[in-house]
Short mmCIF file of C-alpha atoms in Angstrom, two decimals:
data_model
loop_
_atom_site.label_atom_id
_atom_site.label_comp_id
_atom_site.label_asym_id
_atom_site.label_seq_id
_atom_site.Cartn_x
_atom_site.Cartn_y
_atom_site.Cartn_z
CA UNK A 1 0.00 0.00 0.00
CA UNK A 2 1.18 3.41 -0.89
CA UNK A 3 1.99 5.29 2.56
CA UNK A 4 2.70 9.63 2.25
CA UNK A 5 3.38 11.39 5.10
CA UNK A 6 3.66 15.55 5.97
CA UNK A 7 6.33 16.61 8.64
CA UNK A 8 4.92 18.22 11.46
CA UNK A 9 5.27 22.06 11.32
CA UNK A 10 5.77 21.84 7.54
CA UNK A 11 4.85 24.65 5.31
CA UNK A 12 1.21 23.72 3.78
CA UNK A 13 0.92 26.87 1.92
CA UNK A 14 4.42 25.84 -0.04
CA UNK A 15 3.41 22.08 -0.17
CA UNK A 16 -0.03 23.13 -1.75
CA UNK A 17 1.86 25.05 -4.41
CA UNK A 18 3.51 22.09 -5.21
CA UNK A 19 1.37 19.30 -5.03
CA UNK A 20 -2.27 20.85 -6.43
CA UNK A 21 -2.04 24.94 -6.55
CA UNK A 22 -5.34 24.83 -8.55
CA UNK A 23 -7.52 24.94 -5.31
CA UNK A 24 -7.66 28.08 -3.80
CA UNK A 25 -10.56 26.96 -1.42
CA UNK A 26 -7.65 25.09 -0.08
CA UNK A 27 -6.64 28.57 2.30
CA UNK A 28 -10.24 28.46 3.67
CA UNK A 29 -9.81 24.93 5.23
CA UNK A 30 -8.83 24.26 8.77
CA UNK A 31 -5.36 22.85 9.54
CA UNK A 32 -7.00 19.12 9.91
CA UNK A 33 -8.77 19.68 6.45
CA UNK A 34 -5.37 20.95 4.94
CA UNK A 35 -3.48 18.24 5.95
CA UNK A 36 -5.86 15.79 4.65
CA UNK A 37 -6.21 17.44 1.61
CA UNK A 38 -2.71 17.68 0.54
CA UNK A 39 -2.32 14.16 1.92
CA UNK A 40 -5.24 12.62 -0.37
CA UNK A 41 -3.01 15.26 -3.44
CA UNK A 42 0.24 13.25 -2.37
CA UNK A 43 -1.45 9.68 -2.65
CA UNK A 44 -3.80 9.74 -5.90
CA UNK A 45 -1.87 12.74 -7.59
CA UNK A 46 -0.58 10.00 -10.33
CA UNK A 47 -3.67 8.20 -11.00
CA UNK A 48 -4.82 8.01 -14.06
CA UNK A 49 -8.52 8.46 -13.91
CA UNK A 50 -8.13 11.38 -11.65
CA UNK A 51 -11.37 13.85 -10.76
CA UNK A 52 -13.79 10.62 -12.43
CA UNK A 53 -16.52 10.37 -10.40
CA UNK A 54 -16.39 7.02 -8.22
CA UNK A 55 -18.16 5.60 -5.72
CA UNK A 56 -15.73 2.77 -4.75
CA UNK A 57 -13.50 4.72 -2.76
CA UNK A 58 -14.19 5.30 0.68
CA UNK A 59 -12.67 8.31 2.76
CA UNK A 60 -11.81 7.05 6.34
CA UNK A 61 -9.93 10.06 8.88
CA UNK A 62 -8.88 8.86 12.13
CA UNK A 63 -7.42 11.73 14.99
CA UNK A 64 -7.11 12.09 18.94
CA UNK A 65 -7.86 15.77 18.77
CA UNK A 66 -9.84 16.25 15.98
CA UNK A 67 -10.74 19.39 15.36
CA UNK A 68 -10.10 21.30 18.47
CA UNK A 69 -7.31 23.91 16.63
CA UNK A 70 -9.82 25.26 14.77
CA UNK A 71 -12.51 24.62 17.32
CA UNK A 72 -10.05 26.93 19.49
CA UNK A 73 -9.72 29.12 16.73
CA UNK A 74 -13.67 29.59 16.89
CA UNK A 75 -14.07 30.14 20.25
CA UNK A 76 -11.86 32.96 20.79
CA UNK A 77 -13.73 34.81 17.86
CA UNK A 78 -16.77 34.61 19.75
CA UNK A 79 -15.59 36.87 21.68
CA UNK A 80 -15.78 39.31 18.99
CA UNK A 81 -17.82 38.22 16.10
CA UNK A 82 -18.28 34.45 15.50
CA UNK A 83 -16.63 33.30 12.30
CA UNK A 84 -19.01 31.45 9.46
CA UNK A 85 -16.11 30.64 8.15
CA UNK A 86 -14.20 28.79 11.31
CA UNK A 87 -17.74 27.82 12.45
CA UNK A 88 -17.86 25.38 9.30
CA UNK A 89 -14.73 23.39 10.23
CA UNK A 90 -16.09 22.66 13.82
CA UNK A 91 -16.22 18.81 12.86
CA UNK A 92 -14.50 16.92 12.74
CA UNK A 93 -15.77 15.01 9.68
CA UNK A 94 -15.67 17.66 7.45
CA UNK A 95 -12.26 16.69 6.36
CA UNK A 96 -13.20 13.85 5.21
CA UNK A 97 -15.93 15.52 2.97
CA UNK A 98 -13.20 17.74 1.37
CA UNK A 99 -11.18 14.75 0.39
CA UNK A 100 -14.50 13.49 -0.92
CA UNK A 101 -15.59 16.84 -3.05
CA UNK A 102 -11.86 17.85 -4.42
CA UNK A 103 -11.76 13.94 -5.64
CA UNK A 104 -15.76 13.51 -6.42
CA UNK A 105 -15.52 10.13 -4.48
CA UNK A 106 -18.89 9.21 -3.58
CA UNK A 107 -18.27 6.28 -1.49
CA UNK A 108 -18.23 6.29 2.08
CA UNK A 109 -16.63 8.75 4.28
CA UNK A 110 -15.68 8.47 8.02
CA UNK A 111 -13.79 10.27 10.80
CA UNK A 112 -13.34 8.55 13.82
CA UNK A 113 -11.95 9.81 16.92
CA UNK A 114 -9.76 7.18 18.81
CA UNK A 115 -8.25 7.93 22.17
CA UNK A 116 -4.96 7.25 20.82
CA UNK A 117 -3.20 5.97 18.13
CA UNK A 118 -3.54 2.22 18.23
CA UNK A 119 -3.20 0.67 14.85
CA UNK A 120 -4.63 -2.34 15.65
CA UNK A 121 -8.24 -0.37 16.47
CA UNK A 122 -7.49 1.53 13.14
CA UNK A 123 -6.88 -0.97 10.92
CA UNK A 124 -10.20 -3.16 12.27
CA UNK A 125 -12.20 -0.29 11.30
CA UNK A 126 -10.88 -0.21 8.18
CA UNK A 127 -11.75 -4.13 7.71
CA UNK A 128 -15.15 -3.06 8.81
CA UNK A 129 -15.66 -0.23 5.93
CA UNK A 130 -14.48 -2.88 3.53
CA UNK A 131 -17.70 -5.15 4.40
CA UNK A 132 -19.88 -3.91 1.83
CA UNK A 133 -19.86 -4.79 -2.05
CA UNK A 134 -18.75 -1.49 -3.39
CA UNK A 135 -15.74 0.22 -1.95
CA UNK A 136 -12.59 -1.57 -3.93
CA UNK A 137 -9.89 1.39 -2.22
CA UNK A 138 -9.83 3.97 0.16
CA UNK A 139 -7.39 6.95 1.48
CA UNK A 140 -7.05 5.89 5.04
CA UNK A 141 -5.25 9.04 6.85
CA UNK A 142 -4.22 9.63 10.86
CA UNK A 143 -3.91 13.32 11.26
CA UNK A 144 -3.59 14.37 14.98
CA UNK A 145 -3.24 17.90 15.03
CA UNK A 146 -3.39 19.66 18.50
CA UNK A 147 -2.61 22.63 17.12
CA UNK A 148 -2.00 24.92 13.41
CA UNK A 149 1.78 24.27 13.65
CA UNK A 150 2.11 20.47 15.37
CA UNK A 151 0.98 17.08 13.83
CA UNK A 152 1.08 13.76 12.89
CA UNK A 153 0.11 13.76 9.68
CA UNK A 154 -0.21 10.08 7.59
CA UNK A 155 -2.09 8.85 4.83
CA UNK A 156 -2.31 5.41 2.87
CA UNK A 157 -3.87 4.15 0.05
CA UNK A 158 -5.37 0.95 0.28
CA UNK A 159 -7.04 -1.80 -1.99
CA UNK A 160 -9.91 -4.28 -0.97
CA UNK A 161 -7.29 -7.14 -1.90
CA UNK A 162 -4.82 -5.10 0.35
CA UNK A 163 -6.75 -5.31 3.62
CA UNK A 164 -9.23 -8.54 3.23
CA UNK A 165 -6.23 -11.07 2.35
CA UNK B 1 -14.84 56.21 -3.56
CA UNK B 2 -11.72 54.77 -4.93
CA UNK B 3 -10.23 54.83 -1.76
CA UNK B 4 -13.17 52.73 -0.16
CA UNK B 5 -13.17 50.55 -3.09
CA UNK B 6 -9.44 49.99 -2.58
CA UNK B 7 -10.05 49.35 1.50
CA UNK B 8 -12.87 47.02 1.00
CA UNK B 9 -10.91 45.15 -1.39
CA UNK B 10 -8.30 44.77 0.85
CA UNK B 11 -10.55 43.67 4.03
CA UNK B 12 -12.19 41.31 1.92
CA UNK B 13 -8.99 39.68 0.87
CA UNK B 14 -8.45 38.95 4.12
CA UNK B 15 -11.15 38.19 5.79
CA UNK B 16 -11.99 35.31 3.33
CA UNK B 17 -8.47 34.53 2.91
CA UNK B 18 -7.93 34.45 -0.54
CA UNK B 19 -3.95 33.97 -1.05
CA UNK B 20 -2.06 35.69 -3.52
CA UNK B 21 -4.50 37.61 -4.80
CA UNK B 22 -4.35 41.75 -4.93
CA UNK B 23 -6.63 44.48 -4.51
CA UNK B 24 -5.59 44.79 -8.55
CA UNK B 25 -7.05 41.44 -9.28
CA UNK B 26 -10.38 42.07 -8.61
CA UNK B 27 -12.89 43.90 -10.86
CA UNK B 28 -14.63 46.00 -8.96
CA UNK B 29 -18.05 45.98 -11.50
CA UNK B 30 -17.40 41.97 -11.35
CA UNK B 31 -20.06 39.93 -9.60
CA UNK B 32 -18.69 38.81 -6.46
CA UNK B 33 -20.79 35.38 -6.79
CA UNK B 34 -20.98 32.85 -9.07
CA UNK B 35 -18.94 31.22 -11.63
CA UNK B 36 -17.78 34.83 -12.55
CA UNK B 37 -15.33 37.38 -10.82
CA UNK B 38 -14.38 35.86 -7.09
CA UNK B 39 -16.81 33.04 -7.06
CA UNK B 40 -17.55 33.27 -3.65
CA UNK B 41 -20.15 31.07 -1.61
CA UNK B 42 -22.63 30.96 1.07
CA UNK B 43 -19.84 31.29 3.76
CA UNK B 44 -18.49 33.83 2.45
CA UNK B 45 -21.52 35.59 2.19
CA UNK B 46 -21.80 35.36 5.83
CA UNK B 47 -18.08 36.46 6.80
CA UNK B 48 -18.89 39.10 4.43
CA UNK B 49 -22.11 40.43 6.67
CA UNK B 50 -19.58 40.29 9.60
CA UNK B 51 -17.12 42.05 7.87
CA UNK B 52 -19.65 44.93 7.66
CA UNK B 53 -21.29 45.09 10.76
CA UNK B 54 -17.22 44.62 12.42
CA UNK B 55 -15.76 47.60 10.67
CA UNK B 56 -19.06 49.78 9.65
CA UNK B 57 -21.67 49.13 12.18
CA UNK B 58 -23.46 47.89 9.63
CA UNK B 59 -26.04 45.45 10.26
CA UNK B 60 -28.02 43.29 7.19
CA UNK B 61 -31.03 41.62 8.56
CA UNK B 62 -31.10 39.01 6.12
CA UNK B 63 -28.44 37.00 4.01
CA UNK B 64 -30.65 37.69 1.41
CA UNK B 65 -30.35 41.26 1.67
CA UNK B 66 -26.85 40.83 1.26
CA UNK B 67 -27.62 39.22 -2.07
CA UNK B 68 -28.17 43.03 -3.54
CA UNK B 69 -25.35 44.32 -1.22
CA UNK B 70 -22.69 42.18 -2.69
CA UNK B 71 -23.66 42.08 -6.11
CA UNK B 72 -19.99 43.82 -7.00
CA UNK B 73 -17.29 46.04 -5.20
CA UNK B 74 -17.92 48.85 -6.34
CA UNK B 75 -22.20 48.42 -5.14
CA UNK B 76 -20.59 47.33 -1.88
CA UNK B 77 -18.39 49.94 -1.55
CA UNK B 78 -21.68 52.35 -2.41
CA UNK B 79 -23.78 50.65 0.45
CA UNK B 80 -21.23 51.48 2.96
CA UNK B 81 -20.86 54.93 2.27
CA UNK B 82 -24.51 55.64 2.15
CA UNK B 83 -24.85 53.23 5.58
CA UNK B 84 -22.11 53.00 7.62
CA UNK B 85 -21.94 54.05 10.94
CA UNK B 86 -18.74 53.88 11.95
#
């Protein structure tokens, strides 16, 4: 299975330029949705079939945190006016639904938020998502991200054949 | 009214954070929505309300009221100066 990862405190405005650029919705997103997003870019960028719809892909985001940064983020500009914009990112599924609209993937999309990273829990979820007839792959990503500048940040991409052998 | 034109530009590009672009590259007789001009979206429409109410005092009642409001930078720009309070 192909495995990408993003070093924590990394650049993402820099790594966007390089791996998609054509996105600019991309400086809207949270930190959790910008890591997943340039993940999912780093994983599928050499596919063939890019951007065809499909609907046997499934999206699956597992955290610790997940989305408290931004959650943070919101709260303080309550104080002042309340941000639509940083109101939006306040769950922590909605990365999953970026990776899903950027790639029009219509197959299921998850975001699970574990207590802490145990790959054995992970990876049994994953089985479980692979239960149905449909999905064939899916972007499978850990992104724990406390905060805009710290991270783990991981991402594979994974075949049915992969994970049910 | 240039000058407001040229600040409004300016807050907007920030406030919906739209990287690398310049008060330059935006038409101000552009529509604001829409496949044309910025293309912005619902969100934006509300940041956009805040925007007004943060730095103006002014207050829309309705996102839909914004509709007419935002139509283009330049009708913005002629709101505020005809509303603002601050």
């Amino acid at each position: 299975m192909k495995h990408v990862s993003i070093p924590s405190g990394a650049d993402l405005g820099a790594l966007y330029r390089q791996v998609a650029g054509d996105y600019p919705k991309f400086f809207k997103m949270d930190v959790l949705s910008k890591l997943g997003f340039l993940l999912t870019e780093m994983l599928v960028a050499d596919e063939t079939d890019r951007f065809q719809p499909r609907e046997d892909r499934a999206v699956l985001v597992f955290s610790r945190e997940g989305c408290v940064a931004n959650d943070r983020h919101y709260a303080a500009s309550m104080a002042d006016f309340p941000s639509p914009a940083l109101f939006v990112y306040t769950l922590p599924n909605i990365v999953a639904g970026e990776i899903a609209i950027r790639n029009k993937y219509a197959g299921e999309t998850s975001a699970y938020v574990l207590e802490k990273y145990d790959e054995e829990q992970l990876w049994a979820l994953v089985r479980e998502a692979f239960q149905d007839r449909c999905t064939q792959s899916a972007v499978v990503a850990w992104i724990d991200c406390p905060s805009d500048t710290v991270w783990q940040a991981d991402a594979w991409l994974v075949s049915r054949e992969e994970i049910l052998k | 009214m240039n000058e407001l034109i040229n600040e409004l530009k300016l807050k907007v590009i920030e406030a919906l954070n739209l990287e690398g672009m310049t008060p330059e590259d935006i038409d101000e007789n552009a529509p604001l929505f829409g496949d044309q001009g910025l293309g912005l979206d619902s969100i934006d429409v509300l940041e956009l309300i805040v925007l007004l109410e943060k730095n103006y005092g002014i207050r829309l009642a309705t996102p839909q009221e914004g509709k007419e409001v935002f139509k283009s930078m330049a009708v913005m720009a002629e709101y505020v100066a005809a509303n603002r309070k601050k």
